[in-house]
Short mmCIF file of N, CA, C and O in Angstrom, two decimals:
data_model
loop_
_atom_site.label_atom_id
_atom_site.label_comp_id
_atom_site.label_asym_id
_atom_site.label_seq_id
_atom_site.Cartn_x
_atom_site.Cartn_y
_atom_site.Cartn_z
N UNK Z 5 -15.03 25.92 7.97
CA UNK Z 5 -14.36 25.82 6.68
C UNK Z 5 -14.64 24.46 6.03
O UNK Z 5 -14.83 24.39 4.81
N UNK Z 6 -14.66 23.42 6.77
CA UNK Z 6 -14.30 22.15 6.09
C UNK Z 6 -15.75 21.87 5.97
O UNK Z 6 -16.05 21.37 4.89
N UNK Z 7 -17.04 22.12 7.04
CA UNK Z 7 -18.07 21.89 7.00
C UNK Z 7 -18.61 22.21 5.53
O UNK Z 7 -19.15 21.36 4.82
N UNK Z 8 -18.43 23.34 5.22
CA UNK Z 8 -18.93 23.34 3.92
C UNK Z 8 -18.47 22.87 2.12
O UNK Z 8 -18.85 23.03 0.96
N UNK Z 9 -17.43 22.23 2.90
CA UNK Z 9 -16.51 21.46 1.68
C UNK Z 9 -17.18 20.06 1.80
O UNK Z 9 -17.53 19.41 0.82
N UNK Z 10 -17.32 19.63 3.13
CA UNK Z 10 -17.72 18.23 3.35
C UNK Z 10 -19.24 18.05 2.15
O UNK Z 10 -18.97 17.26 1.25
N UNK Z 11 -20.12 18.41 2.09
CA UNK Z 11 -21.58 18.00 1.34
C UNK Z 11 -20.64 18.15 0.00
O UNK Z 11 -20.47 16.97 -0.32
N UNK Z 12 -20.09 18.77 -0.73
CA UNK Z 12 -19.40 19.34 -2.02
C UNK Z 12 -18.82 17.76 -2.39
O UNK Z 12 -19.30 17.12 -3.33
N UNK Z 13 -17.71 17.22 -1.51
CA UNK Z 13 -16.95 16.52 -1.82
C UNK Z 13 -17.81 14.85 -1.49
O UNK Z 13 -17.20 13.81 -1.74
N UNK Z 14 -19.21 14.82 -0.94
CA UNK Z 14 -20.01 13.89 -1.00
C UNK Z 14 -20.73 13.89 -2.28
O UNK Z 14 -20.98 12.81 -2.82
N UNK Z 15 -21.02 14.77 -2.69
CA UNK Z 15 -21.39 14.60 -4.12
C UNK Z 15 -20.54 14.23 -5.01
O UNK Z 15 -20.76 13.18 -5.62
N UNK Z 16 -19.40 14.97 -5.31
CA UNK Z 16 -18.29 14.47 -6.00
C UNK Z 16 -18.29 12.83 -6.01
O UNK Z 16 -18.43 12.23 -7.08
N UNK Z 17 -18.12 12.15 -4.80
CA UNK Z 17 -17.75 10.38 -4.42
C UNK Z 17 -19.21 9.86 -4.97
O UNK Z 17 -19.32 8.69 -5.35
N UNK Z 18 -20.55 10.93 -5.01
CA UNK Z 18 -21.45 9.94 -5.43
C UNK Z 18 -21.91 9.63 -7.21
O UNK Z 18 -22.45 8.69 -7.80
N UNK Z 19 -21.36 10.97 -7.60
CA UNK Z 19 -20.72 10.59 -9.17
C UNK Z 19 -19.61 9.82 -9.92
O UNK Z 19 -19.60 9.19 -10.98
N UNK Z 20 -18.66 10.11 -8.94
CA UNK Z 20 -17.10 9.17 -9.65
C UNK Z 20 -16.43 8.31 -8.21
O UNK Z 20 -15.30 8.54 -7.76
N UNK Z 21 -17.50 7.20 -7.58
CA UNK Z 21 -17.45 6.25 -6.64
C UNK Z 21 -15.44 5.87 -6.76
O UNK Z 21 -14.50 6.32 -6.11
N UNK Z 22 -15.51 5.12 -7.62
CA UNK Z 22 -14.18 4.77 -7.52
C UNK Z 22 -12.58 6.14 -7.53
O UNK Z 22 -11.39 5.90 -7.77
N UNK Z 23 -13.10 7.19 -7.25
CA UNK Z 23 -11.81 8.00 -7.05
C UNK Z 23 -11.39 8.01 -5.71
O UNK Z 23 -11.92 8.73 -4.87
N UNK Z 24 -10.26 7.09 -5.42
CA UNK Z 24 -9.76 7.32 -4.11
C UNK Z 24 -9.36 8.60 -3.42
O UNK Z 24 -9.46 8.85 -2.22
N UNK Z 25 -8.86 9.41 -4.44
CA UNK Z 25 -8.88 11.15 -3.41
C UNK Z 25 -9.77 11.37 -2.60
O UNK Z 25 -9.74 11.75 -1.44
N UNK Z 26 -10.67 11.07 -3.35
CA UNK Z 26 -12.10 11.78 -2.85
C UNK Z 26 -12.79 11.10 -1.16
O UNK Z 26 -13.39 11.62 -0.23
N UNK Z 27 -12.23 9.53 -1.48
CA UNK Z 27 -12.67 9.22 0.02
C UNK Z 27 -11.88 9.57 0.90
O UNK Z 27 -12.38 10.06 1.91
N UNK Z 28 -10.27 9.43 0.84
CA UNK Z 28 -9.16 9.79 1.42
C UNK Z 28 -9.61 11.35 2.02
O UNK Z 28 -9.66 11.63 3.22
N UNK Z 29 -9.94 12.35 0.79
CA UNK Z 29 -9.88 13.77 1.30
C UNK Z 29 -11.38 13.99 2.31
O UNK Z 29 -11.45 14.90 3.14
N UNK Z 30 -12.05 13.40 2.18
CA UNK Z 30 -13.63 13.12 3.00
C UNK Z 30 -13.23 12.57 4.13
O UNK Z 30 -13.24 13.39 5.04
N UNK Z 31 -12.77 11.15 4.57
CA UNK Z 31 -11.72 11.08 5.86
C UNK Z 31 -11.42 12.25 6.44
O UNK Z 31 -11.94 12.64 7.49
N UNK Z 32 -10.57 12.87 5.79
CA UNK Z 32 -9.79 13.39 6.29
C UNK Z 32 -10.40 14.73 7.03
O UNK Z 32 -10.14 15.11 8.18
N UNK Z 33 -11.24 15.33 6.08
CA UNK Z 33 -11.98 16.25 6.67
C UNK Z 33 -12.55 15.64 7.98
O UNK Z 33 -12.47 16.09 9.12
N UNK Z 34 -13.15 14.52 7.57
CA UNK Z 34 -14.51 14.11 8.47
C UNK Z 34 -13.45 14.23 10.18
O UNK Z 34 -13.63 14.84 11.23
N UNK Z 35 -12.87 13.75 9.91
CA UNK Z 35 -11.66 13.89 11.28
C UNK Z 35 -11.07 15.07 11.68
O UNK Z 35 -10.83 15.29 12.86
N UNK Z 36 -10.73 16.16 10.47
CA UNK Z 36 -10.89 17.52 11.01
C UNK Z 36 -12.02 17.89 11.80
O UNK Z 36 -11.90 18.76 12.66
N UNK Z 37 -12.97 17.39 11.61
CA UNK Z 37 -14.29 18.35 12.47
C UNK Z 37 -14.35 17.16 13.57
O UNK Z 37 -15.12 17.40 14.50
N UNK Z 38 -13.70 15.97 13.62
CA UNK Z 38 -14.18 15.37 14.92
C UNK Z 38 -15.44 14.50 14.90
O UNK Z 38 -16.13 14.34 15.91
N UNK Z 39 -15.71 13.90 13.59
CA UNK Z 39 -16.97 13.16 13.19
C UNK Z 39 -15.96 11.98 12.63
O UNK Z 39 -15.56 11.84 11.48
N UNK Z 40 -15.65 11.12 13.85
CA UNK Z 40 -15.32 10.01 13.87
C UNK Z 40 -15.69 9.02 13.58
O UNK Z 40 -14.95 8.11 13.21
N UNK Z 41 -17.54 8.90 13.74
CA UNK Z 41 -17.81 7.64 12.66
C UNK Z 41 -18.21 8.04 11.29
O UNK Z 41 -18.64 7.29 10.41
N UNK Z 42 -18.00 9.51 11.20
CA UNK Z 42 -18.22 9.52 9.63
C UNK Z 42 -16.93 9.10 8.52
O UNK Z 42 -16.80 8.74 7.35
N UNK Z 43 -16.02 9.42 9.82
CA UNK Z 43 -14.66 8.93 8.72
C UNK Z 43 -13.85 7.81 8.76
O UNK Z 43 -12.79 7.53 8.20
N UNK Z 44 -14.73 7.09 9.71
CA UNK Z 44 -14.95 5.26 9.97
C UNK Z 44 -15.66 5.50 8.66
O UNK Z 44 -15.18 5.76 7.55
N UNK Z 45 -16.55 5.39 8.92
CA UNK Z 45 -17.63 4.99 7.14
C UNK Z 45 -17.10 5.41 5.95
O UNK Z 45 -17.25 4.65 4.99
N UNK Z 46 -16.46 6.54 5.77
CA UNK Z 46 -15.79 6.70 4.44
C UNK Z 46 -14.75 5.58 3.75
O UNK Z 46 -14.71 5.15 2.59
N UNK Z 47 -13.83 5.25 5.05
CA UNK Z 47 -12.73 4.56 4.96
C UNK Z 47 -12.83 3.37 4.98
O UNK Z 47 -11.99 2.70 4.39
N UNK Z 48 -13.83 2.81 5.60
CA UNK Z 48 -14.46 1.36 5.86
C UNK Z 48 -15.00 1.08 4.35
O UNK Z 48 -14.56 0.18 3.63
N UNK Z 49 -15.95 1.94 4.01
CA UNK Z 49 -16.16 1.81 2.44
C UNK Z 49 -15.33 2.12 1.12
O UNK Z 49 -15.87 1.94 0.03
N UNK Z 50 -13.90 2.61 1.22
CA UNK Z 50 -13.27 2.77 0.90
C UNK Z 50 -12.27 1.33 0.57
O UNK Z 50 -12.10 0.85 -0.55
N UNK Z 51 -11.78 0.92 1.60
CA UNK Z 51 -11.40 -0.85 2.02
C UNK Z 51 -11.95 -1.29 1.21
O UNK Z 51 -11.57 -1.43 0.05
N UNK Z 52 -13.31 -1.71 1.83
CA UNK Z 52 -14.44 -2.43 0.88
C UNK Z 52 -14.12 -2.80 -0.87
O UNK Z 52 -14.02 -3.87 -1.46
N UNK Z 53 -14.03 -1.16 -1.38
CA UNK Z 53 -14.09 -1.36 -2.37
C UNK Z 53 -12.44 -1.11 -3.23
O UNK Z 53 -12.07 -0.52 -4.24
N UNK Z 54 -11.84 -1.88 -2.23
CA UNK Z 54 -10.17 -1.83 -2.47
C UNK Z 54 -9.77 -0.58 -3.05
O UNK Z 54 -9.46 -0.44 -4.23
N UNK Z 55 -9.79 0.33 -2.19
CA UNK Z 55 -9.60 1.69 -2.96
C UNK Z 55 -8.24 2.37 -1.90
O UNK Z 55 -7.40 3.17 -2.32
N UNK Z 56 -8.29 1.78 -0.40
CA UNK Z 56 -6.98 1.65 0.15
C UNK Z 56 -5.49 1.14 -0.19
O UNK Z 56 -5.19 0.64 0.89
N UNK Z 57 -4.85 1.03 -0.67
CA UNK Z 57 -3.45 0.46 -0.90
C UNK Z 57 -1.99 0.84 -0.05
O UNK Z 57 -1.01 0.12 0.13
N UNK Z 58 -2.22 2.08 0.35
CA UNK Z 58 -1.37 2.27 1.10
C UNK Z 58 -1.32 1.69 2.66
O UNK Z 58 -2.36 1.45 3.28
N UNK Z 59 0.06 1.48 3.24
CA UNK Z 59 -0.36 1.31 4.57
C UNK Z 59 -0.39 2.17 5.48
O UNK Z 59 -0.99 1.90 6.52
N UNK Z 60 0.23 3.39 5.34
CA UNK Z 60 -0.83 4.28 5.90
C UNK Z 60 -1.75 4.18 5.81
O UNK Z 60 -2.14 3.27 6.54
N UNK Z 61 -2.56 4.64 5.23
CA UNK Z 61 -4.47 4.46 4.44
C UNK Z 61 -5.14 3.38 5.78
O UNK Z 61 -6.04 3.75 6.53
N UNK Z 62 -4.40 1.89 5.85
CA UNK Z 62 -4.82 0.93 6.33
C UNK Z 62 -4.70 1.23 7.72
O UNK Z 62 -5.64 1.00 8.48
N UNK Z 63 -3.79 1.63 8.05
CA UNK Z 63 -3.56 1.79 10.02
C UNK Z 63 -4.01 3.46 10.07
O UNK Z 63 -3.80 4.04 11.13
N UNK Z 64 -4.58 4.20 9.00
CA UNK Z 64 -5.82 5.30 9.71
C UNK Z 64 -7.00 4.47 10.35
O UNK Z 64 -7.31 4.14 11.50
N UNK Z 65 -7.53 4.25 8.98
CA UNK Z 65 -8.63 3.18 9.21
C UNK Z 65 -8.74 2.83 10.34
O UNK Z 65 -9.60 3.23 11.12
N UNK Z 66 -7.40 1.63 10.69
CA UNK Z 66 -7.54 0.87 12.27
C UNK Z 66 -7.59 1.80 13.26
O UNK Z 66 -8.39 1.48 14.14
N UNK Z 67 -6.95 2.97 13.47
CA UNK Z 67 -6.90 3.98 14.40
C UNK Z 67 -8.12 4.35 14.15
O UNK Z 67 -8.66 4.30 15.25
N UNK Z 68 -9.08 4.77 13.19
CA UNK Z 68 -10.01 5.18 13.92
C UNK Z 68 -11.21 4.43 13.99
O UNK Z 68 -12.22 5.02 14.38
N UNK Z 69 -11.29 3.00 13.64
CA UNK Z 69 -11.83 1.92 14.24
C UNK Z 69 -12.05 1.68 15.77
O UNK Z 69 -13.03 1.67 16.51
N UNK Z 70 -10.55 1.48 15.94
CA UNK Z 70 -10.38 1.91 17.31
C UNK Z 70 -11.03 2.93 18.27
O UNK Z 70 -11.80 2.81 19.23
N UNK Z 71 -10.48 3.91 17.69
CA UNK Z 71 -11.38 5.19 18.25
C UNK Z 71 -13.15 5.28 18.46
O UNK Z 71 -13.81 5.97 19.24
N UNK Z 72 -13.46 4.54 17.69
CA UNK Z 72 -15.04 4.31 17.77
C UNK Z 72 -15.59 3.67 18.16
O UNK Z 72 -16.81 3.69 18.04
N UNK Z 73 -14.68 2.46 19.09
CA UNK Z 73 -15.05 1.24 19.68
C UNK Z 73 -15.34 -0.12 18.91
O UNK Z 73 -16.06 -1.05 19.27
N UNK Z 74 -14.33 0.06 17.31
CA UNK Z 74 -14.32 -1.07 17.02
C UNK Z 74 -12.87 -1.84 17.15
O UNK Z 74 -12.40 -2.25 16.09
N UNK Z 75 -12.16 -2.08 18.27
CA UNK Z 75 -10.98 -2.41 17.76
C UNK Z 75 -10.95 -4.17 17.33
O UNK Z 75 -10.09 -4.89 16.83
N UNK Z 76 -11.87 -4.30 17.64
CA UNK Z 76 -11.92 -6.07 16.39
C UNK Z 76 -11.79 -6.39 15.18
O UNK Z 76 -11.21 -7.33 14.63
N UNK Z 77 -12.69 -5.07 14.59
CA UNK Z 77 -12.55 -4.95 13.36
C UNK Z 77 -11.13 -4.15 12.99
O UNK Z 77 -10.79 -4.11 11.80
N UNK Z 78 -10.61 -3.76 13.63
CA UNK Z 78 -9.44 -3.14 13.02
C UNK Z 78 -8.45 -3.77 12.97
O UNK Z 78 -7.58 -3.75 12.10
N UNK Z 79 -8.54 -4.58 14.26
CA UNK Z 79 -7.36 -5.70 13.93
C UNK Z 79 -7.18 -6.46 12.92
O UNK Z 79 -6.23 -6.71 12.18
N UNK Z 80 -8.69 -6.94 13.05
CA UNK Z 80 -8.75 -8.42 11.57
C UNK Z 80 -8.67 -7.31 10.17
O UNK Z 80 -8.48 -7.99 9.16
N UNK Z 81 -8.77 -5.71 9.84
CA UNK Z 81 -8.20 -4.99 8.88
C UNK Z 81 -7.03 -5.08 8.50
O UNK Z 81 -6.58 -5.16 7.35
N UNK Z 82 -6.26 -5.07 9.93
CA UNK Z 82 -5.05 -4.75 9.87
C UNK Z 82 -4.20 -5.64 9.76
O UNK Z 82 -3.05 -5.23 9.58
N UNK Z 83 -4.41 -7.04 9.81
CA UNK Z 83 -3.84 -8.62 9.97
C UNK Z 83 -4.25 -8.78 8.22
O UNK Z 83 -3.47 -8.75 7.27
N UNK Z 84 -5.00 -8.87 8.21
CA UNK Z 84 -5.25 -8.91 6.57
C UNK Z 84 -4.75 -7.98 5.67
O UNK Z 84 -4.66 -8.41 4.52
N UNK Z 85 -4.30 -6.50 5.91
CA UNK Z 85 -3.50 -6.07 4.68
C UNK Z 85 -2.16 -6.52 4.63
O UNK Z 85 -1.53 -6.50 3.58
N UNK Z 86 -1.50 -7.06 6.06
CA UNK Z 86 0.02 -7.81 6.73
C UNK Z 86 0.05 -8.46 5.29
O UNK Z 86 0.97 -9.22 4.97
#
């Protein structure tokens, strides 16, 4: 199901970059199917381009930083939105 939403909703983010749904809902999928550094990279680039604000949003991120074997970077994420 989500597999074929996922390419749909990559195009979408590569026309209107700054809509936070769009990375949020791409996460989110990407973690439905269990493609953990893809939804490291969504969210990581998401940060980046201050498109996170919530703190939820921020301690996904670190959780799945974590999960991928970055927990350095998630900390110094997560100390910095504090």
């Amino acid at each position: 199901e989500y597999g074929l939403a996922l390419p749909t909703l990559m195009r979408l983010l590569q026309r209107s970059p700054e809509k936070k749904p769009y990375w949020v809902q791409g996460a989110s999928m990407a973690l439905s199917m269990e493609r953990y550094d893809s939804a490291a990279d969504l969210l990581q680039l998401a940060y980046t381009a201050d498109l996170l604000t919530e703190t939820s949003e921020i301690q996904q991120l670190a959780e799945v930083l974590v999960h991928v074997g970055i927990p350095n970077r998630a900390a110094r994420i997560f100390q910095d939105a504090m």
